[in-house]
Coordinates of C-alpha atoms in Angstrom, one line a residue:
M23 CA 0.0 0.0 0.0
V24 CA 1.4 3.4 -1.0
G25 CA 0.2 6.6 0.7
V26 CA 1.3 9.7 2.5
V27 CA 1.9 7.7 5.7
E28 CA 5.2 5.8 5.4
R29 CA 5.6 4.2 8.9
V30 CA 4.0 3.6 12.2
V31 CA 6.1 4.8 15.2
I32 CA 5.8 3.0 18.5
R33 CA 7.4 4.7 21.6
H34 CA 7.6 2.3 24.5
L35 CA 6.9 3.9 27.9
S36 CA 7.2 0.9 30.2
G37 CA 7.8 -2.9 30.2
S38 CA 10.7 -4.8 28.8
K39 CA 11.0 -2.4 25.9
A40 CA 10.9 0.8 28.0
N41 CA 12.5 3.8 26.2
Q42 CA 12.7 2.0 23.0
I43 CA 11.3 3.2 19.6
E44 CA 10.1 0.9 16.9
Q45 CA 9.4 2.1 13.4
L46 CA 7.3 -0.2 11.2
P47 CA 7.1 0.5 7.5
I48 CA 3.5 0.0 6.3
G49 CA 4.1 -0.5 2.6
G50 CA 2.1 -3.6 1.8
L51 CA 1.3 -4.2 5.5
E52 CA -2.3 -4.9 6.4
E53 CA -2.0 -5.5 10.2
I54 CA 0.5 -5.1 13.0
T55 CA 0.2 -8.0 15.5
I56 CA 1.0 -7.4 19.2
G57 CA 1.8 -10.1 21.8
R58 CA 4.4 -12.4 23.4
D59 CA 4.5 -14.6 20.3
P60 CA 8.0 -14.2 18.8
T61 CA 6.4 -13.8 15.4
S62 CA 4.4 -10.7 16.4
K63 CA 5.3 -7.5 14.7
I64 CA 5.5 -5.9 18.2
A65 CA 6.8 -8.7 20.3
F66 CA 7.2 -8.6 24.1
D67 CA 9.4 -10.6 26.5
P68 CA 7.7 -13.9 27.5
T69 CA 9.1 -13.7 31.0
I70 CA 9.0 -10.0 32.0
D71 CA 5.8 -9.0 30.2
G72 CA 3.8 -11.9 31.7
V73 CA 0.5 -10.1 31.7
V74 CA 0.6 -9.9 27.9
S75 CA -1.1 -12.7 26.0
R76 CA 0.8 -14.6 23.2
Q77 CA -1.6 -13.0 20.7
H78 CA -2.9 -10.0 22.6
A79 CA -4.1 -7.3 20.1
V80 CA -3.8 -6.2 16.5
I81 CA -3.6 -2.8 14.7
R82 CA -5.4 -3.2 11.3
I83 CA -4.6 -0.8 8.5
E84 CA -7.6 0.0 6.3
G85 CA -7.9 2.2 3.2
E86 CA -5.1 3.9 1.2
G87 CA -3.5 7.3 0.8
D88 CA -5.4 10.1 2.5
N89 CA -8.2 7.7 3.4
V90 CA -6.0 5.3 5.4
K91 CA -7.3 4.5 8.9
F92 CA -5.7 2.6 11.8
K93 CA -8.0 0.5 14.1
L94 CA -7.1 -1.3 17.3
F95 CA -8.7 -4.7 18.1
D96 CA -8.3 -6.8 21.3
L97 CA -7.8 -10.6 20.5
N98 CA -9.7 -11.9 23.5
S99 CA -6.6 -11.3 25.7
S100 CA -6.6 -12.5 29.3
N101 CA -5.9 -9.1 30.9
G102 CA -7.5 -6.7 28.3
T103 CA -6.3 -3.9 26.0
F104 CA -6.7 -0.2 27.1
L105 CA -6.8 2.8 24.8
N106 CA -6.1 6.1 26.6
G107 CA -7.1 4.5 29.9
Q108 CA -10.4 2.9 28.7
R109 CA -10.6 -0.9 28.1
I110 CA -11.8 -1.7 24.6
S111 CA -14.2 -4.5 23.7
Q112 CA -14.6 -3.8 20.0
E113 CA -12.6 -1.9 17.3
A114 CA -11.3 1.5 18.3
E115 CA -9.8 4.1 15.9
L116 CA -6.2 5.1 16.6
L117 CA -4.9 8.6 16.3
P118 CA -1.4 10.0 16.8
E119 CA -0.2 10.2 20.4
D120 CA -2.8 7.7 21.6
K121 CA -1.6 5.6 24.6
I122 CA -2.1 1.8 24.5
E123 CA -1.8 -0.3 27.6
L124 CA -1.6 -4.1 27.5
G125 CA -3.0 -5.8 30.6
G126 CA -3.8 -2.6 32.6
A127 CA -1.6 -0.7 35.0
K128 CA 0.9 -3.6 35.4
G129 CA 1.4 -4.2 31.7
P130 CA 3.6 -2.5 29.2
K131 CA 2.5 0.9 27.8
F132 CA 3.4 2.6 24.5
T133 CA 2.2 5.5 22.3
F134 CA 1.1 5.3 18.7
D135 CA 2.3 7.8 16.1
L136 CA 2.7 8.2 12.3
Q137 CA 5.6 9.5 10.2
P138 CA 5.1 11.7 8.3
R139 CA 1.9 12.7 10.2
P140 CA -0.7 13.9 7.6
A141 CA -2.7 17.0 8.3
S142 CA -5.8 14.9 8.4
F143 CA -4.4 13.0 11.4
A144 CA -4.5 15.6 14.2
A145 CA -3.9 14.3 17.7
R146 CA -7.0 13.5 19.7
T147 CA -8.7 16.5 21.4
R148 CA -7.7 16.4 25.1
V149 CA -10.6 15.7 27.3
I150 CA -10.4 17.2 30.8
G151 CA -9.9 14.6 33.4
I152 CA -12.3 14.0 36.3
D153 CA -9.9 15.6 38.8
D154 CA -9.6 18.9 36.8
S155 CA -13.4 19.1 36.0
A156 CA -14.3 18.5 39.6
A157 CA -12.0 21.3 40.8
T158 CA -13.3 23.6 38.0
R159 CA -16.9 23.0 39.1
L160 CA -16.1 23.8 42.8
I161 CA -14.3 27.0 41.9
E162 CA -17.1 28.1 39.6
T163 CA -19.6 27.5 42.3
A164 CA -17.6 29.7 44.7
Q165 CA -17.2 32.4 42.2
T166 CA -21.0 32.4 41.4
A167 CA -21.8 32.7 45.1
A168 CA -19.5 35.6 45.5
S169 CA -20.8 37.4 42.4
T170 CA -24.4 37.0 43.5
A171 CA -23.6 38.6 46.8
V172 CA -21.9 41.6 45.3
A173 CA -24.8 42.0 42.8
E174 CA -27.2 42.1 45.7
I175 CA -25.3 45.0 47.3
T176 CA -25.2 47.0 44.0
S177 CA -28.9 46.4 43.3
S178 CA -30.0 47.5 46.8
K179 CA -28.0 50.6 46.6
T180 CA -29.0 51.7 43.0
S181 CA -32.7 50.9 43.6
A182 CA -33.1 53.0 46.7
T183 CA -35.4 56.0 46.1
P184 CA -34.8 59.3 48.0
H185 CA -37.7 60.0 50.5
K186 CA -39.6 63.2 50.2
A187 CA -39.1 66.0 52.7
G188 CA -41.3 66.2 55.7
V189 CA -40.8 62.7 56.9
G190 CA -41.3 62.3 60.6
Q191 CA -38.7 61.3 63.2
E192 CA -40.2 57.9 63.8
T193 CA -40.2 57.2 60.1
V194 CA -36.6 58.2 59.8
Q195 CA -35.6 56.0 62.6
R196 CA -37.5 53.1 61.2
L197 CA -35.8 53.6 57.8
I198 CA -32.4 53.7 59.4
V199 CA -33.1 50.4 61.3
E200 CA -34.3 48.7 58.1
E201 CA -31.3 50.0 56.2
R202 CA -29.0 48.6 58.8
R203 CA -30.7 45.3 58.6
S204 CA -30.5 45.3 54.8
V205 CA -26.8 46.1 54.9
S206 CA -26.2 43.4 57.5
R207 CA -28.0 40.9 55.4
T208 CA -26.1 42.0 52.3
W209 CA -22.7 41.8 54.1
G210 CA -23.7 38.5 55.5
A211 CA -24.4 37.2 52.1
V212 CA -21.0 38.6 50.9
A213 CA -19.3 36.9 53.9
A214 CA -21.0 33.7 53.2
G215 CA -20.1 33.9 49.5
L216 CA -16.5 34.6 50.4
L217 CA -16.4 31.8 52.9
A218 CA -17.9 29.5 50.3
F219 CA -15.3 30.6 47.8
I220 CA -12.5 30.0 50.3
A221 CA -13.9 26.7 51.5
L222 CA -14.8 25.3 48.0
G223 CA -11.6 26.7 46.5
G224 CA -9.6 25.1 49.2
G225 CA -11.5 21.9 48.8
A226 CA -10.7 21.9 45.1
V227 CA -7.0 22.5 45.9
Y228 CA -7.1 19.7 48.5
W229 CA -8.9 17.4 46.1
K230 CA -6.3 18.1 43.4
Q231 CA -3.5 17.5 45.9
I232 CA -4.9 14.1 46.8
K233 CA -5.1 13.1 43.1
D234 CA -1.6 14.4 42.5
D235 CA -0.4 12.2 45.4
E236 CA -2.3 9.2 44.0
R237 CA -0.6 9.8 40.6
H238 CA 2.7 10.1 42.3
Q239 CA 2.2 6.8 44.2
A240 CA 1.1 5.1 40.9
D241 CA 4.2 6.4 39.2
L242 CA 6.3 5.1 42.1
A243 CA 4.6 1.7 41.7
D244 CA 5.3 1.7 38.0
V245 CA 9.0 2.5 38.7
K246 CA 9.1 -0.3 41.3
A247 CA 7.5 -2.7 38.8
D248 CA 9.9 -1.7 36.1
T249 CA 12.8 -2.2 38.6
K250 CA 11.5 -5.6 39.4
H251 CA 11.2 -6.5 35.8
V252 CA 14.8 -5.3 35.2
D253 CA 16.0 -7.4 38.2
Q254 CA 14.1 -10.4 36.8
R255 CA 15.6 -9.8 33.3
A256 CA 19.1 -9.4 34.9
A257 CA 18.7 -12.7 36.8
A258 CA 17.5 -14.4 33.6
L259 CA 20.5 -13.0 31.7
Q260 CA 22.8 -14.2 34.5
G261 CA 21.3 -17.6 34.1
E262 CA 21.8 -17.5 30.4
V263 CA 25.4 -16.4 30.8
K264 CA 25.9 -19.3 33.3
T265 CA 24.3 -21.8 30.9
N266 CA 26.4 -20.5 28.0
L267 CA 29.7 -20.6 29.9
I268 CA 29.2 -23.5 32.1
G269 CA 26.2 -25.4 30.8
M270 CA 23.3 -27.1 32.6
T271 CA 24.1 -29.5 35.4
P272 CA 22.5 -32.9 35.8
L273 CA 20.3 -31.4 38.6
D274 CA 19.2 -28.6 36.2
I275 CA 18.3 -31.1 33.6
Y276 CA 16.4 -33.3 36.1
N277 CA 14.5 -30.3 37.6
K278 CA 13.5 -29.0 34.2
Y279 CA 12.8 -32.2 32.1
A280 CA 12.2 -35.2 34.5
N281 CA 8.4 -34.6 34.3
A282 CA 8.6 -34.9 30.5
T283 CA 10.4 -38.2 30.6
A284 CA 8.2 -41.3 30.9
R285 CA 8.5 -45.0 31.6
I286 CA 7.0 -47.3 29.0
D287 CA 5.8 -50.9 29.7
L288 CA 5.5 -53.1 26.6
R289 CA 4.4 -56.5 25.3
W290 CA 3.9 -57.6 21.7
R291 CA 3.3 -60.7 19.7
L292 CA 3.7 -61.8 16.0
F293 CA 0.8 -63.1 13.9
D294 CA 0.4 -64.9 10.6
T295 CA -1.5 -62.5 8.3
Q296 CA -3.1 -65.4 6.3
T297 CA -4.6 -67.2 9.3
G298 CA -4.5 -64.6 12.1
K299 CA -2.8 -67.1 14.4
P300 CA 0.2 -66.4 16.6
I301 CA 3.5 -67.7 15.5
F302 CA 5.9 -69.9 17.5
H303 CA 9.5 -71.1 17.1
Q304 CA 9.5 -74.9 17.2
T305 CA 11.6 -76.5 19.9
F306 CA 12.6 -80.1 20.5
R307 CA 14.0 -81.9 23.5
I308 CA 16.8 -84.3 22.4
G309 CA 18.7 -86.0 25.2
K310 CA 19.1 -83.4 28.0
D311 CA 18.9 -80.4 25.7
T312 CA 15.8 -78.4 24.7
L313 CA 16.7 -76.1 21.8
P314 CA 14.9 -74.1 19.0
A315 CA 14.8 -75.9 15.6
Y316 CA 16.1 -74.8 12.2
V317 CA 15.6 -76.2 8.7
R318 CA 18.3 -76.5 6.0
F319 CA 17.1 -76.3 2.4
P320 CA 18.8 -78.1 -0.4
N321 CA 20.6 -74.9 -1.5
G322 CA 22.2 -74.7 1.9
K323 CA 20.0 -71.9 3.2
V324 CA 19.0 -72.3 6.9
V325 CA 15.7 -70.8 8.2
R326 CA 13.8 -70.8 11.5
W327 CA 11.4 -73.7 12.0
L328 CA 8.3 -71.5 12.5
T329 CA 4.9 -73.0 13.3
L330 CA 1.4 -72.1 14.2
E331 CA 1.1 -75.0 16.7
D332 CA 1.9 -75.2 20.4
D333 CA -0.1 -78.1 21.7
Q334 CA 2.5 -79.1 24.2
R335 CA 3.1 -75.5 25.4
S336 CA 6.8 -76.1 24.7
N337 CA 7.4 -73.9 21.7
Q338 CA 8.8 -70.4 21.9
Q339 CA 6.3 -67.7 21.1
I340 CA 7.6 -65.0 18.8
A341 CA 7.0 -62.1 21.1
G342 CA 8.6 -59.6 23.4
S343 CA 8.0 -57.7 26.6
G344 CA 9.9 -55.4 28.9
R345 CA 10.3 -51.8 29.9
G346 CA 11.7 -48.7 28.2
S347 CA 11.8 -45.0 28.3
G348 CA 10.4 -42.1 26.2
F349 CA 10.1 -38.3 26.3
V350 CA 7.4 -35.8 25.3
I351 CA 8.1 -33.7 22.3
N352 CA 4.7 -32.1 21.9
E353 CA 2.2 -30.8 24.5
Q354 CA -0.6 -32.7 22.8
G355 CA 0.9 -36.1 23.7
Y356 CA 3.5 -37.1 21.2
L357 CA 6.5 -39.0 22.5
L358 CA 9.8 -40.3 21.0
T359 CA 11.2 -43.6 22.0
N360 CA 13.2 -46.5 20.5
K361 CA 11.7 -48.7 17.7
H362 CA 12.6 -51.8 19.7
V363 CA 10.5 -50.5 22.5
A364 CA 7.4 -49.4 20.5
A365 CA 7.6 -52.0 17.7
G366 CA 9.8 -54.9 18.6
W367 CA 8.8 -56.9 15.5
K368 CA 10.5 -54.3 13.3
V369 CA 14.0 -55.0 14.7
T370 CA 16.3 -58.0 14.7
Y371 CA 15.1 -60.9 16.8
E372 CA 17.3 -63.5 18.7
S373 CA 16.2 -67.0 19.7
G374 CA 19.3 -68.1 21.6
R375 CA 22.8 -69.0 20.7
F376 CA 22.4 -72.7 19.9
G377 CA 19.8 -74.7 18.0
F378 CA 19.0 -78.1 16.3
V379 CA 19.1 -78.0 12.5
F380 CA 17.3 -80.6 10.3
D381 CA 17.4 -81.1 6.6
L382 CA 14.2 -80.3 4.7
G383 CA 11.7 -83.1 5.2
G384 CA 13.4 -84.2 8.4
G385 CA 12.4 -83.9 12.0
P386 CA 11.1 -86.2 14.8
G387 CA 7.9 -87.0 12.7
A388 CA 9.7 -88.0 9.5
K389 CA 9.2 -91.6 8.4
N390 CA 12.6 -92.1 7.1
A391 CA 15.0 -92.5 10.0
K392 CA 17.8 -90.8 7.9
L393 CA 15.7 -87.7 7.7
R394 CA 15.4 -87.5 11.4
K395 CA 19.1 -86.8 11.8
Y396 CA 20.1 -83.4 13.1
G397 CA 23.0 -81.3 14.0
V398 CA 23.7 -78.5 16.5
I399 CA 24.6 -75.1 15.2
D400 CA 26.1 -72.0 16.9
L401 CA 24.3 -68.8 15.7
E402 CA 27.3 -66.7 16.7
S403 CA 29.5 -68.3 14.0
D404 CA 29.9 -66.6 10.6
D405 CA 28.0 -69.4 8.8
Y406 CA 24.8 -68.6 10.6
A407 CA 25.1 -64.8 11.2
D408 CA 22.1 -64.2 8.9
L409 CA 19.8 -65.9 11.4
N410 CA 20.6 -63.2 14.0
M411 CA 19.7 -60.5 11.4
W412 CA 16.1 -61.8 11.1
V413 CA 13.3 -59.2 11.4
P414 CA 10.0 -60.8 12.4
E415 CA 7.8 -58.6 10.2
A416 CA 9.9 -59.6 7.2
G417 CA 8.0 -63.0 7.2
G418 CA 9.2 -66.6 7.1
V419 CA 8.3 -70.2 6.3
I420 CA 5.6 -72.1 8.3
F421 CA 6.1 -75.8 9.0
P422 CA 4.0 -78.3 11.0
S423 CA 5.3 -79.1 14.4
S424 CA 6.5 -82.6 13.6
V425 CA 8.2 -82.6 10.2
A426 CA 10.1 -80.0 8.3
I427 CA 7.8 -79.8 5.2
P428 CA 6.7 -76.2 4.4
I429 CA 2.9 -75.5 4.6
G430 CA 1.6 -73.6 1.6
R431 CA 1.5 -73.5 -2.1
N432 CA 4.9 -74.9 -2.7
N433 CA 6.5 -77.7 -0.8
I434 CA 9.9 -76.1 -1.3
P435 CA 9.6 -72.3 -1.3
D436 CA 11.8 -70.4 -3.8
M437 CA 13.7 -68.3 -1.3
T438 CA 15.2 -66.2 -4.1
R439 CA 11.7 -65.1 -5.0
N440 CA 10.7 -64.5 -1.4
E441 CA 8.0 -67.2 -1.5
Q442 CA 7.2 -67.1 2.2
R443 CA 4.4 -66.1 4.6
T444 CA 3.9 -62.5 5.7
F445 CA 3.7 -61.6 9.4
E446 CA 2.5 -58.7 11.4
G447 CA 3.3 -57.5 14.9
R448 CA 0.8 -56.2 17.4
N449 CA 1.3 -54.3 20.7
E450 CA -0.7 -56.0 23.4
Q451 CA 0.6 -53.4 25.9
L452 CA 2.2 -50.0 25.3
E453 CA 1.6 -48.1 28.5
V454 CA 3.2 -44.7 29.4
R455 CA 3.7 -43.7 33.1
F456 CA 5.0 -40.3 34.2
P457 CA 7.0 -39.6 37.4
G458 CA 4.9 -39.9 40.5
A459 CA 1.9 -41.4 38.7
R460 CA 0.1 -44.4 40.0
L461 CA -1.7 -45.1 36.7
G462 CA -0.5 -45.4 33.2
V463 CA -1.8 -44.1 29.9
N464 CA -2.3 -46.4 26.9
A465 CA -0.2 -45.4 23.9
T466 CA -0.4 -46.2 20.2
L467 CA 2.3 -46.5 17.6
V468 CA 2.3 -43.6 15.1
R469 CA 5.3 -44.5 12.9
A470 CA 8.7 -46.1 13.2
S471 CA 11.9 -45.1 11.5
A472 CA 13.0 -47.1 8.5
D473 CA 16.6 -46.0 9.0
S474 CA 17.3 -46.2 12.8
D475 CA 16.1 -47.3 16.2
A476 CA 13.5 -44.5 16.7
A477 CA 9.7 -44.5 16.9
L478 CA 6.9 -41.9 17.5
I479 CA 4.0 -42.8 19.8
K480 CA 0.9 -40.9 20.9
I481 CA -1.2 -40.8 24.1
D482 CA -4.5 -39.0 24.7
S483 CA -4.0 -36.6 27.5
P484 CA -6.7 -34.2 29.0
Q485 CA -3.9 -31.8 30.0
L486 CA -1.1 -30.1 28.1
L487 CA 2.1 -32.0 28.9
D488 CA 5.6 -30.7 29.8
K489 CA 8.0 -31.3 26.9
V490 CA 11.7 -31.3 26.1
E491 CA 13.5 -29.2 23.6
L492 CA 15.1 -30.9 20.6
A493 CA 18.4 -29.7 19.1
D494 CA 17.8 -27.8 15.8
D495 CA 20.9 -29.2 14.2
D496 CA 23.1 -32.4 14.2
Q497 CA 26.2 -30.8 15.7
V498 CA 27.6 -33.4 18.1
T499 CA 31.3 -33.1 19.2
I500 CA 33.5 -35.8 20.7
G501 CA 34.2 -35.0 24.3
E502 CA 31.2 -32.8 24.9
K503 CA 29.2 -33.3 28.1
V504 CA 25.9 -35.3 27.9
I505 CA 23.2 -36.0 30.4
V506 CA 20.7 -38.9 30.2
L507 CA 17.3 -39.3 31.7
G508 CA 15.4 -42.6 31.8
Y509 CA 14.1 -45.6 33.8
P510 CA 16.8 -48.3 33.9
G511 CA 15.6 -51.4 35.6
I512 CA 18.8 -51.5 37.8
S513 CA 17.9 -48.3 39.6
V514 CA 16.3 -48.4 43.0
E515 CA 12.6 -48.1 43.0
N516 CA 10.2 -45.9 45.0
V517 CA 7.5 -48.2 46.6
Q518 CA 4.3 -46.7 48.0
R519 CA 2.0 -48.8 50.2
Q520 CA -1.7 -48.3 49.2
V521 CA -4.7 -49.2 51.3
T522 CA -8.0 -49.4 49.5
V523 CA -11.5 -50.5 50.5
E524 CA -13.6 -52.1 47.8
N525 CA -17.0 -53.9 48.4
G526 CA -16.2 -53.8 52.1
L527 CA -12.9 -55.5 51.8
T528 CA -9.6 -53.9 52.7
R529 CA -6.7 -54.5 50.4
V530 CA -3.1 -53.5 51.0
Q531 CA -0.7 -53.5 48.1
N532 CA 2.7 -52.1 47.4
E533 CA 2.9 -50.0 44.2
V534 CA 6.1 -48.9 42.4
I535 CA 5.9 -45.2 41.7
P536 CA 8.2 -44.3 38.8
E537 CA 10.9 -41.6 39.2
A538 CA 13.4 -40.8 36.5
T539 CA 17.1 -41.6 36.9
V540 CA 19.7 -39.0 35.8
T541 CA 23.3 -40.0 34.7
D542 CA 26.0 -38.0 32.9
G543 CA 29.1 -38.6 30.8
I544 CA 30.7 -37.5 27.5
V545 CA 30.4 -38.3 23.8
S546 CA 33.2 -40.9 23.3
K547 CA 32.9 -41.6 19.6
L548 CA 30.7 -41.0 16.6
S549 CA 29.9 -43.8 14.1
T550 CA 28.0 -43.9 10.8
G551 CA 27.3 -47.6 11.3
F552 CA 26.8 -48.3 7.6
K553 CA 27.3 -51.9 6.4
E554 CA 27.7 -53.2 2.8
K555 CA 26.3 -56.6 1.8
D556 CA 25.8 -58.0 -1.7
G557 CA 26.3 -54.5 -3.2
V558 CA 23.5 -53.0 -1.1
T559 CA 24.1 -50.5 1.7
L560 CA 22.3 -51.5 4.9
T561 CA 21.5 -49.1 7.7
S562 CA 19.9 -51.4 10.2
A563 CA 22.5 -50.4 12.7
G564 CA 22.1 -46.7 11.8
E565 CA 24.3 -43.8 12.8
R566 CA 25.2 -44.0 16.5
I567 CA 26.7 -41.8 19.2
Q568 CA 28.9 -43.7 21.6
L569 CA 28.7 -42.5 25.2
S570 CA 30.7 -42.9 28.4
V571 CA 27.4 -43.1 30.4
L572 CA 27.6 -46.4 32.2
A573 CA 25.2 -46.2 35.1
T574 CA 22.2 -47.1 33.0
G575 CA 21.0 -50.5 31.7
A576 CA 17.9 -52.2 30.4
G577 CA 14.9 -50.0 30.7
N578 CA 16.8 -46.8 29.8
S579 CA 16.2 -47.5 26.0
G580 CA 14.4 -44.5 24.4
G581 CA 15.4 -42.0 27.1
P582 CA 16.5 -38.5 26.0
V583 CA 20.2 -37.6 25.8
F584 CA 20.8 -33.9 26.5
N585 CA 23.8 -31.7 25.7
S586 CA 25.0 -29.0 28.1
N587 CA 22.5 -26.5 26.6
G588 CA 19.6 -28.6 27.7
K589 CA 18.7 -29.7 24.1
V590 CA 18.1 -33.4 23.2
I591 CA 20.7 -34.6 20.7
G592 CA 19.9 -38.3 20.8
L593 CA 17.8 -41.3 22.0
F594 CA 19.6 -43.7 24.4
T595 CA 19.3 -47.0 22.7
Y596 CA 21.3 -49.9 24.2
S597 CA 24.7 -51.0 25.5
R598 CA 27.4 -53.4 24.3
S599 CA 29.6 -55.5 26.5
R600 CA 32.8 -57.5 25.9
G601 CA 34.3 -59.0 29.0
D602 CA 34.4 -56.4 31.7
A603 CA 34.2 -53.5 29.1
R604 CA 30.9 -51.8 28.3
V605 CA 29.8 -48.9 26.2
T606 CA 26.5 -47.3 25.6
L607 CA 25.0 -46.0 22.4
A608 CA 22.5 -43.4 21.3
V609 CA 20.6 -42.7 18.1
P610 CA 21.1 -39.1 16.7
I611 CA 18.0 -37.0 17.2
K612 CA 17.7 -36.3 13.5
F613 CA 16.0 -39.6 13.1
G614 CA 13.4 -38.5 15.7
R615 CA 12.9 -35.2 13.9
D616 CA 12.3 -37.1 10.6
L617 CA 9.4 -38.9 12.2
L618 CA 7.6 -35.5 12.9
R619 CA 7.5 -34.7 9.2
A620 CA 4.7 -36.5 7.4
Q621 CA 5.3 -34.6 4.2
R622 CA 8.4 -33.6 2.5
N623 CA 9.6 -30.0 2.9

């Protein structure tokens, strides 16, 4: 918009911006937003200017050129918007030198002006205040009383008619007495008028003095409030300086973010999509050993002996359970955690180190005794390393529980064409519990990362939740300080004894009340974790951050890893041990941020 007015000038009188001047060019501008929201055109400090709402008010610009108008609107703010001391409930036209107050006497104040100021935009006509008008009325009353008294004297003197000669002595005496009485009444009226003038004038002066004192006290209160705000801002700045120079301590992290870190209890099972039945890993007892079974195909490939049968209650169910950690990244109930916590069927699955292997068609139920022969394999050897890389949702071959003959369209599946059954995992329990809570909240899986051990889950919460702050970039430096929050199973637990009465029966039970554990260390190493196989780059391990944080353990998986600035740089994932040596690992937070983007940028 092009017109005679080039910019709006805001002169701040109090608040965090006291004595500052903002100039806002209005070319192409339709409105000027006001509030604590950082995106506001006139933005206030979220700590010092606490009475200001995030979206408090707006100045809308209407018309063009000489017909341009500026109107002030309140956006349903908590503490109101005041124009020249009057609270507005609907649109109000703005003129140069108008004073705007946000939140009343305790909120910031500023004046509105235009540059250059058009001749059509004269400042608002000054309306006499209640104090001045009251004093004026009192003085005018006193002056009127005095003027009336003087007028009576003049009237009585000018209206007196000389008496004709020959008046008797008694008449003369009577006239003298009446004249004296008239003069006494007149001077009494004059005295009363003067006294009224003095009294009312003095009262007006006294009234004005009281109001001046009240204004002075209000100004002192504003100065004290501004001083308090300055002190608060100085304290905040000192805290920022401390954080920038020294960093947040583990206690700082715990106090600020423990309530946003949750314990997650989990249980899942694997099902065959064709029949809907749960899937088991066949086991056999041969001699003194009971081991899971595997089947070797003629081409030498070895697969798990998976079955839908468990009549003897001896087979291993393809399932998982345990405990993990997570942290809130959105007030509406979104949390980040590990994929192996929220969707265990999407990560590699282990069935034990040793197992029995049978040739295709063999097994205890085979008619040919030769086919019953078996061998024992070690899954940690290089020959069978692929078996430890099996992901349950990738599917597999289903066999009956007695003989190694595949069930399905082909007796011998073509493994090169992936002719095998498809499986799906289901969470039977995914429960989130926050610190100090006796009850958990059911969660659902939103999505899991295809590149790393990260997952996004959601709970329905009737309240806005405390959340952590995610790092905006991926800058992680070897040697920098890190702090971890979570719920490792090795930590001591807080137990609370509860006594309840139900249906007349008293029940006493001990309940574990979760409380987060804080540990610290440094970044020891950074690893890409990429792995080449058959010309294809695999990222199942994903990028990892190696930590020196050792006082954790099972249950801490999915907990937030903070840097010294209090920003989350990773998700604690698991630890590795070799002999007495142990290291812990974390997933970079970029994989968590990726889960928040449903669409490409």
